[in-house]
XYZ file of C-alpha atoms in Angstrom:
652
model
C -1.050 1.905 -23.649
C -3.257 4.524 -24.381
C -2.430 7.396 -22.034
C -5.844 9.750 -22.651
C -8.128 6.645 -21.925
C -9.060 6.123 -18.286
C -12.039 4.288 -17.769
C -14.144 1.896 -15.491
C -13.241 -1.418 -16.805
C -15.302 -4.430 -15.479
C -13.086 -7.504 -15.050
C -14.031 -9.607 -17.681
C -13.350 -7.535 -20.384
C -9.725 -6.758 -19.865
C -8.353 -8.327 -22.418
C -11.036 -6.504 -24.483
C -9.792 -3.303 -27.132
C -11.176 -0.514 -26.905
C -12.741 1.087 -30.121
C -9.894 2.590 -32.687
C -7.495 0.709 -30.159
C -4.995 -0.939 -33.409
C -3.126 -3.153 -30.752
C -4.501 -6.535 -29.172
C -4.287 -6.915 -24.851
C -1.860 -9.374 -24.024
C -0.555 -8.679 -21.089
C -2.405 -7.162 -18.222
C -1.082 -5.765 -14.856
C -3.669 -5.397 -12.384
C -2.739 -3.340 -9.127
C -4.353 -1.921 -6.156
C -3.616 -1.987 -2.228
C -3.400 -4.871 0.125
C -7.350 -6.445 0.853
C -9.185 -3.806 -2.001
C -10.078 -7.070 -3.734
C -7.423 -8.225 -6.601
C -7.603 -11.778 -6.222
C -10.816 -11.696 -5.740
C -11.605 -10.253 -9.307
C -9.200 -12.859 -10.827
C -11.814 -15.468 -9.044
C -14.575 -13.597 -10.417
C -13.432 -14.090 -13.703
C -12.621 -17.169 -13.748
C -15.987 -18.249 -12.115
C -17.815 -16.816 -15.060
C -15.635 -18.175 -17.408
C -15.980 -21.738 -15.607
C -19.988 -21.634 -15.883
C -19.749 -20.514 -19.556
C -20.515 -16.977 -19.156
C -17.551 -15.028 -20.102
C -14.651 -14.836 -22.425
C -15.376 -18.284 -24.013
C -12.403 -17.930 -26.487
C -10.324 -18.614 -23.743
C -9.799 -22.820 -23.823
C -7.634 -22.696 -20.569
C -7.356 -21.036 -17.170
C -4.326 -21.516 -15.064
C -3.928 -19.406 -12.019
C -0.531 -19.889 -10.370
C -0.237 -17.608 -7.221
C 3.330 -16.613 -6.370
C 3.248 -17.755 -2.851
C 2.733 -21.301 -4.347
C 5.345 -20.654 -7.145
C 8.001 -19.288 -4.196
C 7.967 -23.343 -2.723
C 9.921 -23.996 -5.760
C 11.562 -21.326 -6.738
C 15.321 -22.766 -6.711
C 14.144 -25.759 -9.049
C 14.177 -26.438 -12.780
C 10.758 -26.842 -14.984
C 9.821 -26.674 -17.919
C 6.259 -24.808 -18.485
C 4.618 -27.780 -19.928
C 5.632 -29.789 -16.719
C 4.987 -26.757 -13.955
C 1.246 -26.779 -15.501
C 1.242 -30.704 -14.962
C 2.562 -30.336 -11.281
C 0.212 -27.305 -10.625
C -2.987 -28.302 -12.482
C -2.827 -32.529 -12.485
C -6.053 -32.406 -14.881
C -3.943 -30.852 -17.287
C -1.567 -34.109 -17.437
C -2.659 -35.141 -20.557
C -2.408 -31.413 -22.483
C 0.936 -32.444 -25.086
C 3.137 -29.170 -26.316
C 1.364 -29.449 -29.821
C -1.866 -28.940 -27.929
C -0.803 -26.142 -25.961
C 0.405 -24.606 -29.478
C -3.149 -23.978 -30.872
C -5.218 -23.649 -27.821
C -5.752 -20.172 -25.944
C -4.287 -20.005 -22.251
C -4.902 -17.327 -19.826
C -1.958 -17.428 -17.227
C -3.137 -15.680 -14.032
C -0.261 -14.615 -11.847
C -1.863 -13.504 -8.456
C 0.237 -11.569 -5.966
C 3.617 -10.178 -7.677
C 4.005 -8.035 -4.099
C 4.265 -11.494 -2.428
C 7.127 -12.989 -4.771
C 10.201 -14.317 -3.549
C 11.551 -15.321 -6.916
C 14.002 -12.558 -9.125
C 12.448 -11.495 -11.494
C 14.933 -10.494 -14.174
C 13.779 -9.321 -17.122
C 17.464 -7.567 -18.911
C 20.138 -10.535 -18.078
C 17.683 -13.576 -19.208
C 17.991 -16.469 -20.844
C 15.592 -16.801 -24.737
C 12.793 -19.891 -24.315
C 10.452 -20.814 -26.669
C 10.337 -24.129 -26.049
C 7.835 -25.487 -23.353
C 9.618 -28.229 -23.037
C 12.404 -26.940 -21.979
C 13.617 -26.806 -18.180
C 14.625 -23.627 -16.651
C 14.110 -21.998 -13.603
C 10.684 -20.568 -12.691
C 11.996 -16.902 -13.215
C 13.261 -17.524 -16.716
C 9.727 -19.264 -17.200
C 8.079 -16.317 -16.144
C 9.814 -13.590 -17.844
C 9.906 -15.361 -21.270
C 6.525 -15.587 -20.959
C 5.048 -12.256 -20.182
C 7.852 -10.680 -22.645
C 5.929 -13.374 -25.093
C 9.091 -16.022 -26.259
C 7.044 -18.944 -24.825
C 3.761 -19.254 -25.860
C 3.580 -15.748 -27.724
C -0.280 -16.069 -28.160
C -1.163 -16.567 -24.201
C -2.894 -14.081 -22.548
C -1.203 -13.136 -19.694
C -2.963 -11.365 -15.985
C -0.282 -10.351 -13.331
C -1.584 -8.850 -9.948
C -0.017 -6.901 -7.349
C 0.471 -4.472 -4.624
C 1.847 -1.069 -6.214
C 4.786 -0.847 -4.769
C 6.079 -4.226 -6.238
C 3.991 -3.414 -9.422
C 6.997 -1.855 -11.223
C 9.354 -5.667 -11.256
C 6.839 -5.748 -14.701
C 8.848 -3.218 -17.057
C 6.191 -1.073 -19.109
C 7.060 -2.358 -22.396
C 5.931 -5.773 -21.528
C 2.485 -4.155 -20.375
C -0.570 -3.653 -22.802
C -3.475 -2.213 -20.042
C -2.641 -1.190 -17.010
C -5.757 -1.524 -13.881
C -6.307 -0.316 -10.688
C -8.723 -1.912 -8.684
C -9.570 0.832 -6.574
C -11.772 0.202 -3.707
C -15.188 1.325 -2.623
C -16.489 5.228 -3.460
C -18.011 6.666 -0.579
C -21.916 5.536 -2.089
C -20.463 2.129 -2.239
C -19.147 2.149 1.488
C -23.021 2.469 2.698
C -23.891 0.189 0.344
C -21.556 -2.311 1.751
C -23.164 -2.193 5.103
C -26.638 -1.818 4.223
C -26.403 -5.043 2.085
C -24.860 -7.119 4.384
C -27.149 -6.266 7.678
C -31.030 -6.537 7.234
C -31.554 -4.250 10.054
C -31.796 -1.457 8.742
C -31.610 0.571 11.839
C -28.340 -0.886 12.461
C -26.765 -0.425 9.398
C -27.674 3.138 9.544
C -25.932 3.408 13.355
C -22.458 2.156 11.867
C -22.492 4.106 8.515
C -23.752 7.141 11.073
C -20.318 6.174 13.156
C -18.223 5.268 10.353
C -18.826 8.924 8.708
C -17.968 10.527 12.147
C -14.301 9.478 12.452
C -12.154 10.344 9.080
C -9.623 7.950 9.847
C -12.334 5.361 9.379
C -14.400 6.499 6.643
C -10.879 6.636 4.530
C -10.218 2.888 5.716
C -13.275 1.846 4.622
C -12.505 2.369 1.031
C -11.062 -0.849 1.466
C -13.149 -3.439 1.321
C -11.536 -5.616 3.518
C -11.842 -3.212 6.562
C -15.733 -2.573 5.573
C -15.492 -6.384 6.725
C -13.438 -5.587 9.802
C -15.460 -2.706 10.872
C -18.733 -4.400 10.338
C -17.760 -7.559 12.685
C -16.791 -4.978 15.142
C -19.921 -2.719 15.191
C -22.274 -5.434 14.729
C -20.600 -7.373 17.799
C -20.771 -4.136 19.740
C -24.636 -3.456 18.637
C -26.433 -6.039 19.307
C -25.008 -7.734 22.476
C -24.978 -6.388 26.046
C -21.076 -4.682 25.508
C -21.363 -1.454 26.961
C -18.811 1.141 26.089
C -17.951 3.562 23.269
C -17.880 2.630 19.796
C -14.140 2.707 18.303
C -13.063 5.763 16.560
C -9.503 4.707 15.583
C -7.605 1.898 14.439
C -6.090 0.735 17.254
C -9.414 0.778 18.728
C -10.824 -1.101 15.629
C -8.636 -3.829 15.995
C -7.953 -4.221 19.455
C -12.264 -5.120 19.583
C -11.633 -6.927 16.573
C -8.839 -9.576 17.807
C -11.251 -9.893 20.982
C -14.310 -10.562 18.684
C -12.549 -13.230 16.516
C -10.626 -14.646 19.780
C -14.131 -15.109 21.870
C -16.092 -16.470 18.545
C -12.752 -18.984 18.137
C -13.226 -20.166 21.822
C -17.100 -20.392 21.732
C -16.847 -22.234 18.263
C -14.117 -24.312 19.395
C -15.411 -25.413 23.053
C -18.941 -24.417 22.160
C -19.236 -22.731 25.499
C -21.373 -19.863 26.942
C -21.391 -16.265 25.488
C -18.199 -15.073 27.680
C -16.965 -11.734 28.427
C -14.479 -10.353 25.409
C -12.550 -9.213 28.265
C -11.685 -12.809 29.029
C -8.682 -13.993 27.366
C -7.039 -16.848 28.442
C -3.214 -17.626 29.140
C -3.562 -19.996 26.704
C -4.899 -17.343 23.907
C -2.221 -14.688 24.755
C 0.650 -17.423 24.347
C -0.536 -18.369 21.073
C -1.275 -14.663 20.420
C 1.695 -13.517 21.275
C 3.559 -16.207 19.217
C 1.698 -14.874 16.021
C 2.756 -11.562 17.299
C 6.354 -12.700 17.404
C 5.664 -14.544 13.637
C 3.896 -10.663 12.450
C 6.828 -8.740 13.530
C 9.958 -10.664 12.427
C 8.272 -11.152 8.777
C 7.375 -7.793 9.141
C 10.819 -6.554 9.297
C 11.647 -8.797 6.140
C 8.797 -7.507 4.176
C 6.971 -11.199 4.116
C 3.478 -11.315 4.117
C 3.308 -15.478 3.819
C 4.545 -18.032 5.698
C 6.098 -21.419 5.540
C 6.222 -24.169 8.396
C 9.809 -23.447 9.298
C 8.785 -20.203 9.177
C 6.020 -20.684 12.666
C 7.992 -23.242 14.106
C 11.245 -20.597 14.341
C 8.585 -18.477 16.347
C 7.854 -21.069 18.648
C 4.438 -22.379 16.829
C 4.255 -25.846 16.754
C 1.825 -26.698 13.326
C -0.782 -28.695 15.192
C -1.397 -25.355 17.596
C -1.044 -22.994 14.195
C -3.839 -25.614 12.464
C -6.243 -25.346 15.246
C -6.327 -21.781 15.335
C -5.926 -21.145 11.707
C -8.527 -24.491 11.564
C -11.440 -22.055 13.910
C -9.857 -18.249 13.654
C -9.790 -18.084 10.135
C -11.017 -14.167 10.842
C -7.165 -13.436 11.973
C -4.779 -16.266 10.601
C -5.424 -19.043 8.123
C -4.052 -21.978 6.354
C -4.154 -21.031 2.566
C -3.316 -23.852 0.780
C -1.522 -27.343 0.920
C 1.237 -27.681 -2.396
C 4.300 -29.974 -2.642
C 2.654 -31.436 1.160
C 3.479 -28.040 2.472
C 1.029 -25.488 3.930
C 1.264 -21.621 3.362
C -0.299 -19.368 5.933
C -1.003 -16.111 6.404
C -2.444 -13.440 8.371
C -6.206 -12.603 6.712
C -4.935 -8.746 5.914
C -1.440 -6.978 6.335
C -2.745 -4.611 8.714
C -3.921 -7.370 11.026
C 0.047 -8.530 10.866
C 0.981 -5.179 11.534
C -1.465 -4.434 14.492
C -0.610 -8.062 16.034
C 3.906 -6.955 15.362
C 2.811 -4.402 17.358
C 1.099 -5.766 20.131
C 4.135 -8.105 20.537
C 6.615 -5.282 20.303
C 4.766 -3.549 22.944
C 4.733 -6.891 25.297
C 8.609 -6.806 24.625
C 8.878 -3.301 25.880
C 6.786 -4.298 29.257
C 8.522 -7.213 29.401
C 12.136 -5.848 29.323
C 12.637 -8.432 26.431
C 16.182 -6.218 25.982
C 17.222 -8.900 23.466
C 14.611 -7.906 20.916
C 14.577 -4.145 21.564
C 17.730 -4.109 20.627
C 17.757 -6.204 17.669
C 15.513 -3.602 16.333
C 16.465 -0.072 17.384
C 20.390 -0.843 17.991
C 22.842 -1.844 20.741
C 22.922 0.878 22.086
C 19.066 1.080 23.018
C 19.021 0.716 26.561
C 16.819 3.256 28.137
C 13.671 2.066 29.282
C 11.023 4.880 29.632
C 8.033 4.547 26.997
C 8.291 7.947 25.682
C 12.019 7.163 24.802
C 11.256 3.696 23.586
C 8.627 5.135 21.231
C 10.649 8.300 19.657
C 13.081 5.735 18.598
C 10.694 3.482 17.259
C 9.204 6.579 15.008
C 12.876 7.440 14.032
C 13.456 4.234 12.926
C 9.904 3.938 10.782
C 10.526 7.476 9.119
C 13.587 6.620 7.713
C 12.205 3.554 5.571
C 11.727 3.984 2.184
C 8.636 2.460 1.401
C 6.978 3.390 4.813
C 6.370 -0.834 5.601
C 6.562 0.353 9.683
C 3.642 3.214 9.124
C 0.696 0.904 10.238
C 3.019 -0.805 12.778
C 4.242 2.718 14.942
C 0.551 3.937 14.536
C -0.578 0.613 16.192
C 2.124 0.985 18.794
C 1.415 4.468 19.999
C -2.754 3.554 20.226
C -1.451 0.834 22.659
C -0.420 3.207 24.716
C -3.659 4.483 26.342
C -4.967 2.801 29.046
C -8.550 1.732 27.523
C -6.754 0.079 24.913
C -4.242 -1.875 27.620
C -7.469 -2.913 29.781
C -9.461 -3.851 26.639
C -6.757 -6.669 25.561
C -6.634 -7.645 28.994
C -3.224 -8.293 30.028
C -1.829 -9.548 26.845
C 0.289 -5.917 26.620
C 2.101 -6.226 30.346
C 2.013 -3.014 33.663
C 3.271 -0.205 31.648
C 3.146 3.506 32.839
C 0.539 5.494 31.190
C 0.293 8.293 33.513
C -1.176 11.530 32.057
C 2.448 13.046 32.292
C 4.393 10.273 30.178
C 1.474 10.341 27.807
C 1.470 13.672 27.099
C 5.638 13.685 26.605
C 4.803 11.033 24.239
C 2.780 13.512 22.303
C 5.364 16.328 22.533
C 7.758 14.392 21.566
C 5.653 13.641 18.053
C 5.074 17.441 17.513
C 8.741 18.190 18.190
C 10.316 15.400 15.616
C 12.785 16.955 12.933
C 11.891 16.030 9.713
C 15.339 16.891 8.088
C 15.838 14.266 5.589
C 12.621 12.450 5.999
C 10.253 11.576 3.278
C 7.260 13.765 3.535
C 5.077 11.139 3.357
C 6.661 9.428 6.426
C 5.906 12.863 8.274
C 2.128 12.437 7.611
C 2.301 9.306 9.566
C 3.540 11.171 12.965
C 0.119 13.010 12.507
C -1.611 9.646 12.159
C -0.156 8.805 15.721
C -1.267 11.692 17.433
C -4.526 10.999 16.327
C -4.317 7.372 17.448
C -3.578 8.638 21.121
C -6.620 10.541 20.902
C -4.895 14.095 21.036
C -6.952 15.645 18.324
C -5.519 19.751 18.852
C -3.916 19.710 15.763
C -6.449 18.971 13.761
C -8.515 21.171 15.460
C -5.947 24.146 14.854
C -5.978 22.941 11.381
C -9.026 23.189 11.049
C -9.166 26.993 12.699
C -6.081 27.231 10.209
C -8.561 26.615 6.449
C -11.521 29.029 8.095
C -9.018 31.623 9.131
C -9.568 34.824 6.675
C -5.942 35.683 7.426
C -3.698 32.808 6.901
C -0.416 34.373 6.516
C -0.458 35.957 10.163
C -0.598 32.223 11.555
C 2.807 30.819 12.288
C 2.458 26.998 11.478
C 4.631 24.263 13.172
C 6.124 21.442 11.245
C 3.251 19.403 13.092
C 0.810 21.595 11.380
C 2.257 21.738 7.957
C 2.140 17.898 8.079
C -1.736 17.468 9.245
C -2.502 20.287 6.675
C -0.862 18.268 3.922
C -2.899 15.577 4.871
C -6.345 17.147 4.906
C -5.364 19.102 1.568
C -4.839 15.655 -0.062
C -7.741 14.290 1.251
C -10.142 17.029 0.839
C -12.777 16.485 -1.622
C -12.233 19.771 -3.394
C -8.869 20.154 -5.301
C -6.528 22.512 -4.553
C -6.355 25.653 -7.398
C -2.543 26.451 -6.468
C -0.154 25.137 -4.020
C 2.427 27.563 -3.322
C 4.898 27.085 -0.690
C 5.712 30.457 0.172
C 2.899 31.618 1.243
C 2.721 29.582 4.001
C 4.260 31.133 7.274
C 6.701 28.202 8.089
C 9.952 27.654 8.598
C 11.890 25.572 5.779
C 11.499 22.152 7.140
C 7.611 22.917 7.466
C 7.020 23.621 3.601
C 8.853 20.406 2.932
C 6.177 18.992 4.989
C 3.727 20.332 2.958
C 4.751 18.574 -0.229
C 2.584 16.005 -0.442
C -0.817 18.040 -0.825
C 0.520 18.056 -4.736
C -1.395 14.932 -4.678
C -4.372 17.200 -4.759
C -4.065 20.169 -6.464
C -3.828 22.112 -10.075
C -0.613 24.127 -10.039
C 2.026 23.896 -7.718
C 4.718 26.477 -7.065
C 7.939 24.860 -5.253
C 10.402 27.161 -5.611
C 13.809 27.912 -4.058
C 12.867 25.448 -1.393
C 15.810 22.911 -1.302
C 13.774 19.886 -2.847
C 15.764 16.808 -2.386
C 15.599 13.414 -4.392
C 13.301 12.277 -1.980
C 10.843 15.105 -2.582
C 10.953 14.452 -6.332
C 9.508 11.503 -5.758
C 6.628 12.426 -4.168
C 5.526 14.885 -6.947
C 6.190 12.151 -9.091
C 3.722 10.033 -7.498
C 1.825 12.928 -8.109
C 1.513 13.111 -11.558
C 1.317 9.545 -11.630
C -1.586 9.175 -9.418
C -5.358 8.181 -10.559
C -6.499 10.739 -11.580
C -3.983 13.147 -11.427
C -4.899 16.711 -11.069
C -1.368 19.128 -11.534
C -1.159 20.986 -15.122
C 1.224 23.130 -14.086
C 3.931 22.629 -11.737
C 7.086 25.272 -10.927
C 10.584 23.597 -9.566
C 12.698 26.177 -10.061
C 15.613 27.459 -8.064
C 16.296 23.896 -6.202
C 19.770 21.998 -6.633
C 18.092 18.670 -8.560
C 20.296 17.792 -10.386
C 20.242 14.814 -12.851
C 19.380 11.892 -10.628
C 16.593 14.006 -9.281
C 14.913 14.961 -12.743
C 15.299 11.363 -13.512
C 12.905 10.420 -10.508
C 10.938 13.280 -11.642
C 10.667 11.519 -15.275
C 8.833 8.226 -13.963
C 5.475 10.747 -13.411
C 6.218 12.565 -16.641
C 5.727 9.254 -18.441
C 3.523 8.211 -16.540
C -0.297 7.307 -18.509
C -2.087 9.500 -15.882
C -0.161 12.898 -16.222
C -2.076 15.954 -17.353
C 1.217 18.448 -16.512
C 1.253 21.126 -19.442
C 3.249 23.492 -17.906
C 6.902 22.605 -16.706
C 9.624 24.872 -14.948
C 12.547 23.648 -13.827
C 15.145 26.715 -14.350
C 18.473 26.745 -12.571
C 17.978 23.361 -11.256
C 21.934 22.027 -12.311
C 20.562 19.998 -14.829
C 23.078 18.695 -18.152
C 22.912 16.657 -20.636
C 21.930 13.578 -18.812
C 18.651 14.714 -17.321
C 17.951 16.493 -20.380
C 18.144 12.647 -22.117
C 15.768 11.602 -19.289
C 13.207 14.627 -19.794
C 13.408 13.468 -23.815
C 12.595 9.297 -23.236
C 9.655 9.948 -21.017
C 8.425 12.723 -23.167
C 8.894 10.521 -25.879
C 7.019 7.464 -24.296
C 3.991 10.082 -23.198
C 4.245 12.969 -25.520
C 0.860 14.301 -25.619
C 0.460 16.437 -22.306
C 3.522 18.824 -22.312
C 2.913 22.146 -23.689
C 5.890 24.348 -22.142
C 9.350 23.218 -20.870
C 11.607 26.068 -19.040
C 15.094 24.664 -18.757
C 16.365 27.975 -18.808
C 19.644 28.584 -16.386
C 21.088 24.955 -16.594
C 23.990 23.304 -18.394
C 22.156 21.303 -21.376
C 24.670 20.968 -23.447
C 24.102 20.857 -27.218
C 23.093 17.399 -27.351
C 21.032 17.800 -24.891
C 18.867 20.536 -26.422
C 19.298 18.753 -29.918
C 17.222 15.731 -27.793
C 14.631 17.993 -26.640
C 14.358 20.678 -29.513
C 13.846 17.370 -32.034
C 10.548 16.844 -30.399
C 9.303 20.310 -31.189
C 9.060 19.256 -34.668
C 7.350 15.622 -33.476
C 3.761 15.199 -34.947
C 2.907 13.363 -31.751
C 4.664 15.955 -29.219
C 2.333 18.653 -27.618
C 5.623 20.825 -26.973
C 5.397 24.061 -28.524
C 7.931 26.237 -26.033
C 10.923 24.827 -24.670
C 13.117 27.711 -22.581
C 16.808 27.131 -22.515
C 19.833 29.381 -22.120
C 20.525 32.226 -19.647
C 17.468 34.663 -20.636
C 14.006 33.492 -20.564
């Protein structure tokens, strides 16, 4: 990889060098967030190369999704046959022709595999005639033992991204969603009227949570079948100005267009769901949330008919609701299906968690938050439901808890018209709800996963601390104003999200106790220098900055860690941003962290694979060792190393 070139890349020239680039693409990894259009670049490319218009020098195109390859993941194949079973008009391509021609292998959806992936312990093909298991097949061919001149296109979500190590990896690409220009543009292309196109960019720009949304392409859609549904028919009412909102008009829209299509009927009420529509609703609900749980975003036929789904009912509605749950494809005689977006499977898990709640469905609720769950008040029920989202890992309950507390006002529970159950929503139990949120301790929870308790204020429509916030960046006199944890987390979030970045982040001048600059952390996202000192950073903290200086672009040059207990396995999380293509960090402190030898031999392998941003390294007031400063003093003298001060010992 080239870590100084970051560029706008359209997708058929991926596998295209750029100038004075020595090396050939081979292997592309493509990532980007669920619905911001991967697969649908992969079919964009393959559509020009189909009508002659692009990369002619490729002779084949096989696209193999992983949620076909999963339906046969515990069989054996060899890659000449899997192409046969996938592709049947490639039956008559032999192994000598495969030898000489030039294949493109399109792997669409890593983030939906359920195979292993294992790319240390595997076994050597180079024979594609030889059977193995579909992981084996896989790995030996991006790594380039099978077929060693096929081109090779992997997509994915970013979390799952990193199953691809980054030696196998010659470009790295982010498909990254709309700018802000190409938001309007969305809208104004796809409506004629031109007066209503201007009305929803007018409301899309006056709610944040939706003009951030709407980066994704998929929710422009979302939006747009929402507002244009709300525009130009007789519904009366506000326009939606959160998510829940959004989504709760959206699974009206698509239910009432479903029944009209379906029974080709009058225009009727979207108020007017049948018992029939909330049983198969709420059976998709069930589907959402217990795949949710597992991290599956695809489903099988066992898979509905375990939630009570028989596959004629799943066809008919996945046959005229393709807007909220559809039949992908048919392979082996087996259908795959699928919810259109993940965030529609996480607003539907949540309307079915909520119906639980009303329903005293104790079975379920305690499945979920533990055996000994048993009170039933809904501020209760939802402070455990937040305690058990915070503590994930890879925040997969977010969207989910955010959904749940904007189905607790009462114009969202009279909008889906029964389908949530009697629940109270008095002002009083609504407004412990929202105490509750502001008074959560965030000891040893992820930052990140703090942000999202500010997302679900704002999703019950209590919108004071933003407003404070907001007070907070006018003020003249910042220090004087004592900030909750609440506040430190909405702050981080408008600091990251701010247009302008951030000159210098530092911690301590924020008037906050010690849990509240914790909260803070994640504005590093957006900002120059950051000074974190003395401030008990955790594992968990390292890996935001991390994500930091591994973000695109990322803005920190200089960045100050001193005086926190690290430690080794910290620094080592601290490492995958150091290495990382996008980081611009120059300056480095990270004196009297503990750190020996071993994190000094981490600091030296990702300087090694990026050398060319560091400039200064303070190490001073740790335990090196001598072959750990032997590691890092060797790259002083590196042609390709950037490092011309490196601090060690007990004086600086």
């Amino acid at each position: 990889m080239d870590p100084l070139h970051e560029a706008p890349i359209r997708c058929q020239d991926i596998f295209k060098a750029f100038k004075n680039q020595q090396r050939p693409i081979r292997v592309v990894l493509t990532n980007g967030v669920a619905g911001v259009g991967k697969t649908f670049s992969v079919q964009k490319f393959t559509l020009d190369w189909a009508e002659g218009l692009e990369n002619q020098h490729v002779s084949v195109v096989v696209l193999l999704s992983f949620r076909e390859l999963n339906l046969i993941r515990d069989e054996q194949y060899s890659l000449l046959e899997l192409l046969h079973v996938f592709h049947p008009t490639l039956q008559k391509v032999t192994a000598e022709k495969l030898a000489v021609s030039q294949l493109l292998f399109i792997f669409d959806g890593l983030d939906e595999s359920r195979l292993s992936l294992d790319f240390t312990n595997r076994k050597l093909l180079s024979d594609v005639t030889q059977k193995s298991s579909v992981s084996q097949l896989l790995t030996n061919l991006i790594q380039g033992n099978l077929l060693p001149s096929a081109l090779v296109w992997i997509t994915s979500r970013p979390a799952a991204a990193n199953q691809i190590p980054p030696t196998c990896v010659d470009r790295l690409t982010e498909v990254r969603g709309f700018s802000d220009a190409q938001k309007e543009e969305y809208f104004r292309r796809r409506f004629s009227d031109e007066e209503l196109s201007s009305r929803i960019i007018s409301h899309m720009k006056t709610s944040r949570s939706l003009h951030i949304m709407c980066s994704i392409p998929v929710f422009c859609w979302i939006t747009a079948t929402v507002l244009e549904h709300m525009l130009t028919t007789e519904q009366r009412g506000e326009l939606p100005k959160t998510l829940t909102d959004m989504y709760s008009h959206f699974l009206l829209v698509q239910t009432k267009r479903k029944k009209n299509k379906y029974h080709e009927g009058h225009e009727t009420s979207p108020q007017e769901l049948t018992e029939a529509d909330r049983e198969v609703l709420l059976k998709l609900g069930r589907l959402a949330f217990e795949h949710l749980e597992k991290g599956n975003i695809m489903f099988y036929q066992e898979d509905l008919q375990q939630c009570g789904l028989d596959v004629t009912e799943a066809s008919v509605y996945s046959g005229v609701c393709t807007e909220i749950f559809k039949r992908e494809c048919v392979i082996f005689q087996k259908p795959v299906y699928c919810f259109v977006h993940l965030s529609i499977q996480e607003f539907l898990a949540a309307v079915y968690m909520f119906h639980c709640f009303t329903s005293r469905k104790s079975e379920v609720l305690k499945t979920f938050l533990g055996n000994d769950y048993n009170e039933s008040s809904l501020n209760v029920f939802l402070s455990r439901v937040v305690q058990k989202s915070v503590q994930s890992k890879n925040g997969h309950l977010d969207l989910f808890v955010r959904f749940l507390h904007g189905l607790c006002l009462e114009s969202n529970q009279r909008l889906l018209g029964g389908l949530l159950g009697q629940t109270e929503n008095s002002p009083e139990t609504i407004q412990r709800v929202i105490n509750n949120l502001k008074k959560i301790n965030s000891h040893n929870i992820s930052p990140d996963r703090s942000i999202n308790i500010f997302h679900c204020l704002m999703e019950m429509n209590d919108l004071s601390v933003r407003q404070e916030i907001q007070e907070f960046l006018k003020s003249e006199n910042r220090s004087e104003k004592k900030l909750s944890e609440i506040h430190c987390s909405a702050l981080a979030f408008m600091l990251q999200m701010s247009e302008e970045v951030l000159d210098e982040l530092d911690l301590k001048k924020y008037n906050t106790s010690w849990q509240g600059r914790l909260r803070l952390i994640p504005a590093v996202r957006n900002c120059r220098k950051a000074r974190l000192t003395q401030c008990g950073l955790s594992e968990t903290h390292c890996e935001v900055v991390a994500s930091a200086l591994k973000s695109n672009p990322s803005h920190l040059t200089k960045l100050d860690m001193s005086g926190n207990k690290l430690q080794d396995s910290a620094v080592k999380l601290l490492c995958a941003g150091l290495e990382s293509p996008n980081c611009r960090l120059k300056t480095l402190s990270l004196s009297g962290c503990l750190i020996t030898e071993e994190g000094c031999t981490s600091l030296a392998s990702a300087l090694s694979s990026n050398p060319s941003h560091l400039r200064e390294l303070d190490l001073s007031y740790n335990h090196p060792g001598d072959s750990g400063m032997k590691l890092l003093s060797a790259g002083l003298k590196e042609p390709g190393w950037r490092l011309d001060t490196l601090r060690y010992g007990e004086n600086v």
